[in-house]
Coordinates of C-alpha atoms in Angstrom, one line a residue:
M1 CA -4.4 8.4 13.6
V2 CA -3.4 11.4 11.6
R3 CA -1.1 11.7 8.6
H4 CA 1.3 14.6 8.7
Y5 CA 2.9 15.8 5.4
Y6 CA 6.3 17.6 5.1
V7 CA 8.1 18.9 2.0
T8 CA 11.9 19.0 1.5
D9 CA 14.5 18.8 -1.2
D10 CA 17.2 17.1 0.8
L11 CA 17.3 13.3 0.8
N12 CA 20.2 13.3 3.3
D13 CA 18.1 15.1 5.8
L14 CA 15.2 12.7 5.3
E15 CA 17.5 9.8 6.0
H16 CA 18.4 11.4 9.4
V17 CA 14.7 12.2 10.0
E18 CA 13.7 8.6 9.4
Y19 CA 16.4 7.3 11.7
E20 CA 15.4 9.7 14.5
L21 CA 11.7 8.8 14.2
E22 CA 12.6 5.1 14.5
R23 CA 14.6 5.9 17.6
K24 CA 11.6 7.7 19.0
G25 CA 9.3 4.7 18.6
I26 CA 7.8 5.4 15.2
I27 CA 7.8 2.1 13.2
K28 CA 8.9 2.0 9.6
P29 CA 5.3 1.4 8.1
Q30 CA 4.3 4.7 9.7
V31 CA 6.8 6.7 7.6
H32 CA 6.9 7.0 3.8
V33 CA 8.6 9.2 1.3
L34 CA 6.9 10.2 -1.9
S35 CA 9.4 11.2 -4.6
E36 CA 10.1 11.0 -8.3
D37 CA 13.7 10.1 -7.5
D38 CA 13.3 6.4 -6.8
K39 CA 17.1 5.8 -7.2
G40 CA 17.9 8.5 -4.6
L41 CA 15.4 7.0 -2.2
E42 CA 17.0 3.6 -2.6
E43 CA 20.5 5.0 -2.2
H44 CA 19.5 6.7 1.1
H45 CA 17.5 3.6 2.3
L46 CA 14.3 5.6 2.7
H47 CA 10.9 3.9 3.0
A48 CA 9.4 4.8 -0.4
V49 CA 5.7 4.8 -1.3
D50 CA 4.9 1.5 -3.1
P51 CA 4.3 2.1 -6.8
F52 CA 0.9 0.5 -6.5
L53 CA -0.1 3.1 -3.9
K54 CA 1.1 6.0 -6.1
Q55 CA -1.8 5.2 -8.4
D56 CA -5.5 5.6 -7.6
I57 CA -6.5 2.0 -8.2
V58 CA -8.2 1.4 -4.8
H59 CA -10.2 4.7 -4.7
S60 CA -11.3 4.4 -8.4
T61 CA -12.3 0.8 -7.9
E62 CA -14.4 1.7 -4.9
V63 CA -16.1 4.6 -6.8
F64 CA -16.8 2.4 -9.9
S65 CA -18.0 -0.5 -7.8
I66 CA -20.7 1.7 -6.2
I67 CA -21.7 3.0 -9.7
G68 CA -21.8 -0.6 -10.9
F69 CA -23.8 -1.8 -8.0
V70 CA -26.4 0.9 -8.6
I71 CA -26.7 0.1 -12.3
A72 CA -26.9 -3.6 -11.6
I73 CA -29.8 -3.0 -9.1
I74 CA -31.5 -0.7 -11.7
S75 CA -31.2 -3.4 -14.3
L76 CA -32.9 -5.9 -12.0
I77 CA -35.7 -3.4 -11.2
I78 CA -36.3 -2.8 -14.9
A79 CA -36.4 -6.5 -15.6
G80 CA -38.9 -7.1 -12.8
L81 CA -41.1 -4.1 -13.8
M82 CA -41.1 -4.9 -17.4
G83 CA -42.3 -8.5 -16.7
W84 CA -39.3 -10.1 -18.3
T85 CA -38.8 -12.3 -15.3
N86 CA -42.2 -13.9 -15.7
S87 CA -40.9 -16.3 -18.4
A88 CA -39.8 -19.9 -17.8
V89 CA -36.2 -18.8 -17.1
G90 CA -37.2 -16.4 -14.4
W91 CA -34.7 -14.1 -12.6
L92 CA -31.6 -16.2 -13.3
P93 CA -30.4 -14.5 -16.6
F94 CA -31.0 -11.0 -15.1
I95 CA -29.1 -11.9 -12.0
F96 CA -26.2 -13.0 -14.1
L97 CA -26.5 -9.8 -16.1
A98 CA -26.4 -7.7 -12.9
V99 CA -23.3 -9.6 -11.7
I100 CA -21.6 -9.0 -15.1
I101 CA -22.4 -5.3 -15.0
F102 CA -21.1 -5.0 -11.4
C103 CA -17.8 -6.9 -12.3
F104 CA -17.4 -4.8 -15.5
F105 CA -17.5 -1.6 -13.5
I106 CA -15.0 -2.9 -10.9
W107 CA -12.7 -3.8 -13.7
E108 CA -13.2 -0.5 -15.4
G109 CA -12.5 1.3 -12.1
G110 CA -9.2 -0.4 -11.8
L111 CA -8.2 0.6 -15.4
V112 CA -9.1 4.2 -14.7
G113 CA -7.2 4.1 -11.4
I114 CA -4.0 2.8 -13.1
Q115 CA -4.0 5.9 -15.2
T116 CA -4.5 8.5 -12.5
T117 CA -2.5 9.7 -9.5
N118 CA -3.6 8.7 -6.0
I119 CA -6.2 11.1 -4.8
H120 CA -4.2 11.8 -1.7
F121 CA -1.1 12.8 -3.6
V122 CA -2.6 14.9 -6.4
R123 CA -1.9 18.1 -4.4
F124 CA 1.8 17.4 -4.4
Q125 CA 2.3 16.8 -8.1
E126 CA 3.7 20.2 -8.9
L127 CA 6.2 19.9 -6.0
L128 CA 7.3 16.5 -7.1
H129 CA 7.9 17.7 -10.6
Q130 CA 10.1 20.5 -9.1
G131 CA 12.3 17.8 -7.5
K132 CA 10.9 18.0 -4.0
H133 CA 10.2 15.0 -1.8
I134 CA 7.2 14.5 0.4
L135 CA 7.6 12.9 3.8
F136 CA 4.4 11.6 5.4
I137 CA 4.1 10.2 8.9
D138 CA 1.0 8.4 10.3
V139 CA 1.0 9.1 14.0
T140 CA -1.2 8.2 17.0
P141 CA -2.1 11.0 19.4
S142 CA 0.5 9.7 21.9
Q143 CA 3.2 10.0 19.2
E144 CA 2.5 13.6 18.2
R145 CA 5.2 15.0 20.6
Q146 CA 7.9 12.8 19.3
V147 CA 7.2 13.8 15.7
E148 CA 7.1 17.5 16.6
F149 CA 10.4 17.2 18.4
V150 CA 12.1 15.5 15.5
V151 CA 10.6 17.9 12.9
K152 CA 11.8 21.0 15.0
C153 CA 15.4 19.7 14.7
H154 CA 15.2 19.7 10.9
P155 CA 14.4 23.2 9.6
Q156 CA 14.5 22.0 6.0
L157 CA 11.2 20.1 6.6
H158 CA 8.3 22.3 5.8
P159 CA 4.8 21.3 6.9
A160 CA 2.4 20.6 4.1
G161 CA -0.8 19.7 5.9
T162 CA -2.5 16.7 7.3
G163 CA -4.8 14.0 6.1
S164 CA -6.3 10.7 6.9
A165 CA -3.9 8.0 7.9
T166 CA -3.7 4.2 7.4
P167 CA -5.5 2.5 10.2
Y168 CA -3.3 1.6 13.1
W169 CA -4.1 -2.1 12.9
V170 CA -2.9 -2.2 9.3
I171 CA 0.4 -0.6 10.3
V172 CA 0.9 -3.0 13.1
A173 CA 0.1 -5.9 10.9
Q174 CA 2.6 -4.7 8.3
D175 CA 5.3 -4.4 10.9
K176 CA 4.6 -7.8 12.4
L177 CA 4.6 -9.4 8.9
K178 CA 7.9 -7.7 8.1
R179 CA 9.5 -9.0 11.3
F180 CA 8.1 -12.5 10.7
M181 CA 9.6 -12.5 7.2
K182 CA 13.0 -11.6 8.6
L183 CA 12.9 -14.4 11.2
M184 CA 11.9 -17.0 8.6
P185 CA 14.9 -18.9 7.0

């Protein structure tokens, strides 16, 4: 899957684009609108980016977990090389220390991520501050033509590049969960 980004300043047009995409078989979890105008998105019934995903929590946590893992391993190596594990307590306290170091870095990564913009959306910050809205669509190769057709009918949409998309299985799972929740009493 590929994610296509488009920029516009017209929420009315985006509402029509989303409707037309759905008619062409693009499901709701494939289409998102990133904007600073949350009230406008709600009024136009647009599928907004979740506030959690606007932040860089996931990416920062991944990066810090790798750093924490490396430091935890280094602490175990140092304990073994220095002979500190040859005492009666053995490796146990050093393993606990390594786990604490690892968990601390994961926690710290989450805190850093809360304070930063999602790495995929940083390039759009200036446009968002100018009042623009970013439409992004995750498409499979078989859906490319449908998206191109809809975009051509809306000249106010300006291409803003491509990027990595949410895996297709996640999108399908989100759609099925949403349908299941609607059917439940």
